[in-house]
PDB file of C-alpha atoms in Angstrom:
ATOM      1  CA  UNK D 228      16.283 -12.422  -9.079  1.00  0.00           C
ATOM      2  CA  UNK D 229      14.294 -15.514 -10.269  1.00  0.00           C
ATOM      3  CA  UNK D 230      15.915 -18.931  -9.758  1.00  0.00           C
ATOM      4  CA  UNK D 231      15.875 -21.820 -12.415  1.00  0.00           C
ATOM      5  CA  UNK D 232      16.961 -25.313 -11.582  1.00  0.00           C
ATOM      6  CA  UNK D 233      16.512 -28.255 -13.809  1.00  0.00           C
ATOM      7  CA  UNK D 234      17.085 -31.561 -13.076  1.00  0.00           C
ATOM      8  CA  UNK D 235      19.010 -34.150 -13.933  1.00  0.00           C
ATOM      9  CA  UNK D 236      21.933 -33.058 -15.375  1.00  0.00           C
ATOM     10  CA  UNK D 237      22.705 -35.043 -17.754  1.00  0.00           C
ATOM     11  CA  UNK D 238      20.706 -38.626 -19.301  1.00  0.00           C
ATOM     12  CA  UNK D 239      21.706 -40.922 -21.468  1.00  0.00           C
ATOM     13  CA  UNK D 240      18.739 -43.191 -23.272  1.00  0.00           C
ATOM     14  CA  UNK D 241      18.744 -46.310 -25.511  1.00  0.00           C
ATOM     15  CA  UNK D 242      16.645 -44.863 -28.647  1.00  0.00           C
ATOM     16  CA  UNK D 243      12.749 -45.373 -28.183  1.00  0.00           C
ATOM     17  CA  UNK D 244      12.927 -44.934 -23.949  1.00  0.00           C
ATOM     18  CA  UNK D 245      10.732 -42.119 -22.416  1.00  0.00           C
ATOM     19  CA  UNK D 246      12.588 -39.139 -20.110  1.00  0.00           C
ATOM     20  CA  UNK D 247      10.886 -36.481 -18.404  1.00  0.00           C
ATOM     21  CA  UNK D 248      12.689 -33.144 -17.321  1.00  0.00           C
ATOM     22  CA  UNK D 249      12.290 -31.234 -14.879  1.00  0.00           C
ATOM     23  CA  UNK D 250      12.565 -27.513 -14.235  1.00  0.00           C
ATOM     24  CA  UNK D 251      11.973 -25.742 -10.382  1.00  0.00           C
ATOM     25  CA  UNK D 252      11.929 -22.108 -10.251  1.00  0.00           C
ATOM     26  CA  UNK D 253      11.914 -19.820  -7.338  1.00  0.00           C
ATOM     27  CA  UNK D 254       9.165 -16.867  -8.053  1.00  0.00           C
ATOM     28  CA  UNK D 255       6.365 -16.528  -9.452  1.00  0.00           C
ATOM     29  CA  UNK D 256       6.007 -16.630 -13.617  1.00  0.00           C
ATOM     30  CA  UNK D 257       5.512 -14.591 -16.437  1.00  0.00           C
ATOM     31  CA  UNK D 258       6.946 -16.597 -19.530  1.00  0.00           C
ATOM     32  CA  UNK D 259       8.225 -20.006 -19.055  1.00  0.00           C
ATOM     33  CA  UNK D 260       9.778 -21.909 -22.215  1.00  0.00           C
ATOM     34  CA  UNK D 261      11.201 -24.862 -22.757  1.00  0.00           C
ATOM     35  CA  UNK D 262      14.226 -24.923 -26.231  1.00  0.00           C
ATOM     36  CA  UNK D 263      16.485 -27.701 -27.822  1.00  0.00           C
ATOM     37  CA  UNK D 264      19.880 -26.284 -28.467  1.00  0.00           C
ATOM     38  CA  UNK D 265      20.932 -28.606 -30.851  1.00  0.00           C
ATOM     39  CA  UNK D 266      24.749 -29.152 -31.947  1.00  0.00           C
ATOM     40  CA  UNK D 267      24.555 -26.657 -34.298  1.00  0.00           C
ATOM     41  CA  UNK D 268      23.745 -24.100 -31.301  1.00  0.00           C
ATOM     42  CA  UNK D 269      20.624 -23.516 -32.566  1.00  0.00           C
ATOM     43  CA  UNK D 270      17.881 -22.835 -29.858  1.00  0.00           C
ATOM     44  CA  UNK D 271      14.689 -24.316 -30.944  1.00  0.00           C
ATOM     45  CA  UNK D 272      11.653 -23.172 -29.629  1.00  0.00           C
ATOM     46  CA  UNK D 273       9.689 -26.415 -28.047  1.00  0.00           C
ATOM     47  CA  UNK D 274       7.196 -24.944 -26.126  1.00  0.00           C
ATOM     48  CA  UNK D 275       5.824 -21.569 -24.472  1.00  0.00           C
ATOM     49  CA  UNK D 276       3.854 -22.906 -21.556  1.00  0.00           C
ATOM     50  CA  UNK D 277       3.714 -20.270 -18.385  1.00  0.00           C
ATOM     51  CA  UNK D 278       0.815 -22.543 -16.853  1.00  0.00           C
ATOM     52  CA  UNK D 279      -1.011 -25.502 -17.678  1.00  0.00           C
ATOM     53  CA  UNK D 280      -0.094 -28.624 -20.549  1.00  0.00           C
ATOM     54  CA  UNK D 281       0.510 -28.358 -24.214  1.00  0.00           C
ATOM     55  CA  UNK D 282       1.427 -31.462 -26.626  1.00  0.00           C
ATOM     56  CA  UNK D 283       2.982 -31.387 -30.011  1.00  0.00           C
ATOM     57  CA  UNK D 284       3.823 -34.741 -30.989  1.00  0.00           C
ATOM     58  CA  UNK D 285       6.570 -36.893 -29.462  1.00  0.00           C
ATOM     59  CA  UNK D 286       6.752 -33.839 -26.827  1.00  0.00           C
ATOM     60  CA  UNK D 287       4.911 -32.782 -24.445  1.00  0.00           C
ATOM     61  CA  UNK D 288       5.113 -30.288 -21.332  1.00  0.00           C
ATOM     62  CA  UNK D 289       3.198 -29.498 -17.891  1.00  0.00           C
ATOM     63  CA  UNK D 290       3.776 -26.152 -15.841  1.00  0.00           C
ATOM     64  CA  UNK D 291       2.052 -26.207 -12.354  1.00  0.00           C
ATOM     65  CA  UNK D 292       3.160 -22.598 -11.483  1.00  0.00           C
ATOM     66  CA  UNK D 293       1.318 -22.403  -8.223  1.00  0.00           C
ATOM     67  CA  UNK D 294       3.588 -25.170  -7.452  1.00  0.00           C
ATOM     68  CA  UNK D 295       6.591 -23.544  -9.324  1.00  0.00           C
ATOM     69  CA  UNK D 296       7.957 -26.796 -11.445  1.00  0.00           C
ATOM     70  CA  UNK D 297       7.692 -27.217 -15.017  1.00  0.00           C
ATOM     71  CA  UNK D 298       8.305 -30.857 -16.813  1.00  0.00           C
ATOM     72  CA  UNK D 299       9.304 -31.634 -20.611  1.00  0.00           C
ATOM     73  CA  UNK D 300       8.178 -35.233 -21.447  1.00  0.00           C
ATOM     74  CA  UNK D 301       9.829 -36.578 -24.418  1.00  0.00           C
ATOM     75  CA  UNK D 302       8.278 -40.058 -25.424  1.00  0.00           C
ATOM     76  CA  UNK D 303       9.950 -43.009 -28.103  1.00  0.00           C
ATOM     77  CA  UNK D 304      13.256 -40.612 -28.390  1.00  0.00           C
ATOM     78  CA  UNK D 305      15.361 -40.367 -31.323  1.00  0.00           C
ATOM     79  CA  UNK D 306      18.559 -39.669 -31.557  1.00  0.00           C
ATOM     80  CA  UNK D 307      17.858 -36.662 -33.046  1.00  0.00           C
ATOM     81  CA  UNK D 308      16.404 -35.951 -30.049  1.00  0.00           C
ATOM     82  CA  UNK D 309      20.060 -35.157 -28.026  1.00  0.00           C
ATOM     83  CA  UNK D 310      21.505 -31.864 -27.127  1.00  0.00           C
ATOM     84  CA  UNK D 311      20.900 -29.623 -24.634  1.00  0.00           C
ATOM     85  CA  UNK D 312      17.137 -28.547 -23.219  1.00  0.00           C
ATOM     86  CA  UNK D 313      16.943 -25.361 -21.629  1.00  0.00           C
ATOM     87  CA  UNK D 314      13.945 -24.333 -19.320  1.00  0.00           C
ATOM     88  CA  UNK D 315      13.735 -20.426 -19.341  1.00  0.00           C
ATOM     89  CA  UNK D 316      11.264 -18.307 -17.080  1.00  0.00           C
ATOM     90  CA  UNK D 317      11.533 -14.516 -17.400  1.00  0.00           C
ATOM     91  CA  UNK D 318      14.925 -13.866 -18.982  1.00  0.00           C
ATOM     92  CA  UNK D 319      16.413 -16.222 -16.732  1.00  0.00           C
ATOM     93  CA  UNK D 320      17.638 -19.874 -18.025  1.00  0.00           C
ATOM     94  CA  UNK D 321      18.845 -22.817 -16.297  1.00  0.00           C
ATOM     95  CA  UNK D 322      21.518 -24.852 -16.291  1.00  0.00           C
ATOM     96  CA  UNK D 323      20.339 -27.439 -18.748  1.00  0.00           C
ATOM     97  CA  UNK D 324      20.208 -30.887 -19.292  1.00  0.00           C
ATOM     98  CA  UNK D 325      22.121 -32.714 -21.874  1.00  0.00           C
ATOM     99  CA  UNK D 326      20.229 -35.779 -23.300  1.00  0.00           C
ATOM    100  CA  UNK D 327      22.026 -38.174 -25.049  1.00  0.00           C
ATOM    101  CA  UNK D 328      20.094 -40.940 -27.049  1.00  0.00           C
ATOM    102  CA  UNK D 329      22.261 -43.628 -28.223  1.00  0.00           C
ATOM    103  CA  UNK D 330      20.769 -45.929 -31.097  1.00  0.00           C
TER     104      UNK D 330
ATOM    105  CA  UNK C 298       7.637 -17.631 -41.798  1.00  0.00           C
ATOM    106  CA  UNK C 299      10.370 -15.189 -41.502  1.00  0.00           C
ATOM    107  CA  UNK C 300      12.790 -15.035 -38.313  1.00  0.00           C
ATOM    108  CA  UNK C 301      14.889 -13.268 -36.512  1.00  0.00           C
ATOM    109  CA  UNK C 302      17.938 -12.404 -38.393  1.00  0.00           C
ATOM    110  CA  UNK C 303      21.329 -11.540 -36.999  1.00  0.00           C
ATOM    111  CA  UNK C 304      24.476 -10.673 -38.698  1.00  0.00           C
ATOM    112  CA  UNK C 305      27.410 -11.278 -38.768  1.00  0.00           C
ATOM    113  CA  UNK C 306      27.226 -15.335 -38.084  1.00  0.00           C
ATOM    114  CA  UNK C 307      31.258 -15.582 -37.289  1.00  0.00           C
ATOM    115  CA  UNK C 308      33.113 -12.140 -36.248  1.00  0.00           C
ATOM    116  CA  UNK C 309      36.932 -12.682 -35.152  1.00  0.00           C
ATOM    117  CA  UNK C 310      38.322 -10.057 -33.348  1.00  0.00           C
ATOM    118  CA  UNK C 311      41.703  -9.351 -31.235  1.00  0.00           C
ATOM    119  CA  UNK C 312      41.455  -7.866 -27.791  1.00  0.00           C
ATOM    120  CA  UNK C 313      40.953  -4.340 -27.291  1.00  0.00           C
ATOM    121  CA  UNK C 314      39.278  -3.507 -30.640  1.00  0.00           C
ATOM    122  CA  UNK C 315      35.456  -2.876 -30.730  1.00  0.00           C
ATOM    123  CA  UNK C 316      32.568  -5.061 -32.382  1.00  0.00           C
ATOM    124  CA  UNK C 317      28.612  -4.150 -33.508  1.00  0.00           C
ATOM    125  CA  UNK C 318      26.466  -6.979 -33.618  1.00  0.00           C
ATOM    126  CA  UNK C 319      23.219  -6.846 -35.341  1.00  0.00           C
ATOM    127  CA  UNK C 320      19.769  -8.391 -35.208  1.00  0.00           C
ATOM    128  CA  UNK C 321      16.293  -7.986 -37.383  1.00  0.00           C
ATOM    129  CA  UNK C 322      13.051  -9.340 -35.392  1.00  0.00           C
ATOM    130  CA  UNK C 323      10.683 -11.211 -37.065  1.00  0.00           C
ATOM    131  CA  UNK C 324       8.103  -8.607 -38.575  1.00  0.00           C
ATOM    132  CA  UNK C 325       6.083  -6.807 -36.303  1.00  0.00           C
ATOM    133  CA  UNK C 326       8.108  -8.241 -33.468  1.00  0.00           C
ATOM    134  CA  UNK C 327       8.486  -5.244 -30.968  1.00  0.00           C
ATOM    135  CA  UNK C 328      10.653  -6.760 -28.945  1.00  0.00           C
ATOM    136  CA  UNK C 329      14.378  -7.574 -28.760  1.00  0.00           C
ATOM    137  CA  UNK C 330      16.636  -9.456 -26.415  1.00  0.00           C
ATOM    138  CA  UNK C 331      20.262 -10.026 -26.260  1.00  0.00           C
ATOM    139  CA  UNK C 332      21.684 -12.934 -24.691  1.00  0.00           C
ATOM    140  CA  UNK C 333      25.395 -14.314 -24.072  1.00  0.00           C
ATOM    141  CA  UNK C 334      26.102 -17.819 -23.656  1.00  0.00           C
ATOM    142  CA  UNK C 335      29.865 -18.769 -22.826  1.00  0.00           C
ATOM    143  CA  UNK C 336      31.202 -22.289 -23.857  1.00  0.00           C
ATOM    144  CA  UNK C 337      29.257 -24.565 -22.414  1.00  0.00           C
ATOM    145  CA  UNK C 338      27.268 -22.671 -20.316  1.00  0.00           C
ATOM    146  CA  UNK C 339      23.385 -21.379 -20.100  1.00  0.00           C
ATOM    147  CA  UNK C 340      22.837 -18.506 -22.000  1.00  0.00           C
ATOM    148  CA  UNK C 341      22.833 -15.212 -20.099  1.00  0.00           C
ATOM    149  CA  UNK C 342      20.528 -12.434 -20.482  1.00  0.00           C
ATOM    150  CA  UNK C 343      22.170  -9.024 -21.139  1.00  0.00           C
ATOM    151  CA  UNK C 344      19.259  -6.346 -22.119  1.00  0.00           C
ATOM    152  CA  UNK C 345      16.281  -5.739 -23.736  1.00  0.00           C
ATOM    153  CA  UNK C 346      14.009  -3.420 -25.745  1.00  0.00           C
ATOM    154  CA  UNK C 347      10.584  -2.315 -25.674  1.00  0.00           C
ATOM    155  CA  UNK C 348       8.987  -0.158 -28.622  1.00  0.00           C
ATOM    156  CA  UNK C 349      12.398   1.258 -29.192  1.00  0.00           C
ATOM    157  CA  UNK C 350      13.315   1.941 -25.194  1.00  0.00           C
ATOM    158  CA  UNK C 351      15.356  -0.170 -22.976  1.00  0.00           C
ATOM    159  CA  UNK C 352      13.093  -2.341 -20.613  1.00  0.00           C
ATOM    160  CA  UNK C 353      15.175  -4.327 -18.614  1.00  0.00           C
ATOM    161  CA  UNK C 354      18.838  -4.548 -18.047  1.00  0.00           C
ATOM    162  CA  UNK C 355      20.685  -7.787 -16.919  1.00  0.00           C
ATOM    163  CA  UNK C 356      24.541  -8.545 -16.831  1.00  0.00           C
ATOM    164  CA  UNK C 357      25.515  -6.346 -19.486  1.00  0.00           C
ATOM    165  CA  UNK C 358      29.058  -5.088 -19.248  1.00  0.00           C
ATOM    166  CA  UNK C 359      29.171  -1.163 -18.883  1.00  0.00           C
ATOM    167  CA  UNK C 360      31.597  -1.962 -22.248  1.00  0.00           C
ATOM    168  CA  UNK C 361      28.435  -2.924 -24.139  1.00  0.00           C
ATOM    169  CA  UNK C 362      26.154  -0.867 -25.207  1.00  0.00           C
ATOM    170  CA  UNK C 363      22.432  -1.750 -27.292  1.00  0.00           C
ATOM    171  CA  UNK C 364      19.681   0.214 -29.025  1.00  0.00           C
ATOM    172  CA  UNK C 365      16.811  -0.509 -30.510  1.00  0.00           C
ATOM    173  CA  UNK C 366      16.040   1.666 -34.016  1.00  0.00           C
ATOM    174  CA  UNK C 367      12.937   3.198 -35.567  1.00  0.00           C
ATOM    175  CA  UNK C 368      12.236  -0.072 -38.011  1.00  0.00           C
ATOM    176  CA  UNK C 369      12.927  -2.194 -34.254  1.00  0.00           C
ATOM    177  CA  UNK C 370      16.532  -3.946 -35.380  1.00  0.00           C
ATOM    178  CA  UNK C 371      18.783  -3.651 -32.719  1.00  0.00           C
ATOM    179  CA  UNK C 372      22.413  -3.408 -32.599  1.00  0.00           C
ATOM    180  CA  UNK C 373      24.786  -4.576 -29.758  1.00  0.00           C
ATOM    181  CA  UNK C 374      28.191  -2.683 -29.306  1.00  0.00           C
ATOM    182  CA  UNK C 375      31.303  -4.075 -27.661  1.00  0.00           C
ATOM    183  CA  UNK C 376      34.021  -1.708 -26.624  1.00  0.00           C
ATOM    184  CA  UNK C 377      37.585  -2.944 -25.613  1.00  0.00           C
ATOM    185  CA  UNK C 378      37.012  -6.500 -26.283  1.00  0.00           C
ATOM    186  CA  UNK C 379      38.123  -9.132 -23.181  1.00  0.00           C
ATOM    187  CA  UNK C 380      39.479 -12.644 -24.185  1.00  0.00           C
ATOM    188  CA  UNK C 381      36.665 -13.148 -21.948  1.00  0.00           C
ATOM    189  CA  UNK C 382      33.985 -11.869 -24.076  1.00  0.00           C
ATOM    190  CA  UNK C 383      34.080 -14.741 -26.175  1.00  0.00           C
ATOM    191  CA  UNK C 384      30.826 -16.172 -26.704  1.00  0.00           C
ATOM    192  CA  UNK C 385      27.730 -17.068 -28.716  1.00  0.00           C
ATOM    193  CA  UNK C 386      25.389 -13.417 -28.468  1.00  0.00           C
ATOM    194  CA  UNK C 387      21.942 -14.328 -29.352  1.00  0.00           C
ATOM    195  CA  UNK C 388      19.397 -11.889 -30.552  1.00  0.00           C
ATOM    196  CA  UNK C 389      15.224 -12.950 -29.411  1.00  0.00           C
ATOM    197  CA  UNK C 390      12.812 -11.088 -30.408  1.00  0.00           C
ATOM    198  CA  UNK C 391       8.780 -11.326 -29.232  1.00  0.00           C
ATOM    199  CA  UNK C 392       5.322  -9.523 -29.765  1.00  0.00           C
ATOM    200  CA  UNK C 393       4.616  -8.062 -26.471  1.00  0.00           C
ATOM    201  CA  UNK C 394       6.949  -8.002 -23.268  1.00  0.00           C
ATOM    202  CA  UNK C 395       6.258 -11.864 -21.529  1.00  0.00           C
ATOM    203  CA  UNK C 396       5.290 -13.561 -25.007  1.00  0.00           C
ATOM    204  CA  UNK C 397       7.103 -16.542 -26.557  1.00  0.00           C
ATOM    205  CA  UNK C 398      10.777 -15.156 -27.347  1.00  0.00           C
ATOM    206  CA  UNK C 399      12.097 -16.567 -31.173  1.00  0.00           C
ATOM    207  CA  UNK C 400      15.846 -16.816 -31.361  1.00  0.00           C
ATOM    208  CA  UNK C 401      18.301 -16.110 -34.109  1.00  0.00           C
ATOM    209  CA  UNK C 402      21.053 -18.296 -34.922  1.00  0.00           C
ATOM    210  CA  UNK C 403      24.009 -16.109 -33.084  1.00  0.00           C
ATOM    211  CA  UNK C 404      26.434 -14.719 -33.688  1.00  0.00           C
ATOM    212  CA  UNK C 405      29.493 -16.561 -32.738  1.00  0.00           C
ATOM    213  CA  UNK C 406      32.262 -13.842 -31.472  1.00  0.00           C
ATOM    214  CA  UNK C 407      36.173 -14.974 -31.292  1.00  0.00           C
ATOM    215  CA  UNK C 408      38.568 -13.147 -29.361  1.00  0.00           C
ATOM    216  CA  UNK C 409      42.250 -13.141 -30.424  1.00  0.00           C
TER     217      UNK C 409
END
């Protein structure tokens, strides 16, 4: 089956820095989202993006799928901002990465 | 807008008992997923439904079962519960197969 990686881990910002995420995946795409889980375990919806750029607001993401690497750019974070961003393509999610912004 | 509903939101259970978990797409939704995410892991992808049949099958446990009914809620059914099988089960649903999936807020299984 399909692959997901993201990348890094885990990141810890000072409130107002800009991140970007990263998500590899092995095979070719049919659905690719990005979600927030927040602390509540809520998964949050950010973005359905199998190719090309979208923007909405502070957020923005890129999928080059002939490539096969999606990014999450997340500009003048918040600390409402931290949790846990998920990159899923297919049915198949990645590890994560936790983002911490400290104020 | 409406969105996918599941119920219950906590269910406590002791091992060896059974469990139905429930979930109500967003209207017109014909979709449904099931996912399991463990503590403090990814969430994994158990099975899904298509117009009422089954349309792909991940790690579902032969102990679970799912179905998808004629107004499209689906329920999940856990036989001979595992200390193990305590987890978060989300319910998705979507309008079409590879569309964006909406999530519910989980249910939130404990195993005694």
């Amino acid at each position: 089956g399909i692959q997901v990686e993201q990348s890094p881990p885990d990141l810890i910002l000072q409130e107002g820095a800009n991140s970007t995420l990263r998500c590899n995946f092995s095979d070719s795409v049919n659905n690719l989202q990005w979600f927030h889980q927040n602390p509540w375990g809520q998964l949050i919806n950010l973005f359905y993006i199998p190719s090309g750029t979208k923007q909405n607001g502070r957020l923005s993401a890129t999928t080059v799928a002939t490539e096969r690497y999606s990014l999450l750019y997340i500009s003048s974070s918040q600390t409402t901002d931290s949790g846990v961003y998920f990159c899923a393509v297919d049915m198949r999610f990645g590890a994560g990465t936790r983002l911490t912004v400290k104020p | 807008a409406a969105g996918v509903i599941q119920s219950p939101r906590h269910l406590i259970k002791e091992k060896r008992e059974t469990a139905t978990l429930k979930c109500y797409p967003i209207p017109r939704h014909d979709t449904v997923y099931w996912y399991q995410q463990g503590p403090g892991q990814d969430p994994q992808f158990l099975i899904s439904f298509y117009e009422k049949m089954q349309s792909d099958k991940g790690s579902i446990p032969d102990r679970f079962s799912a179905q998808q009914f004629s107004d499209y809620h689906s329920e999940l059914n856990m036989s001979s519960l595992e200390l193990g099988d305590s987890a978060l089960y989300f319910c998705a649903s979507s309008l079409g197969r590879w569309k964006p999936q909406h999530f519910g807020d989980g249910t939130r299984l404990s195993i005694l």
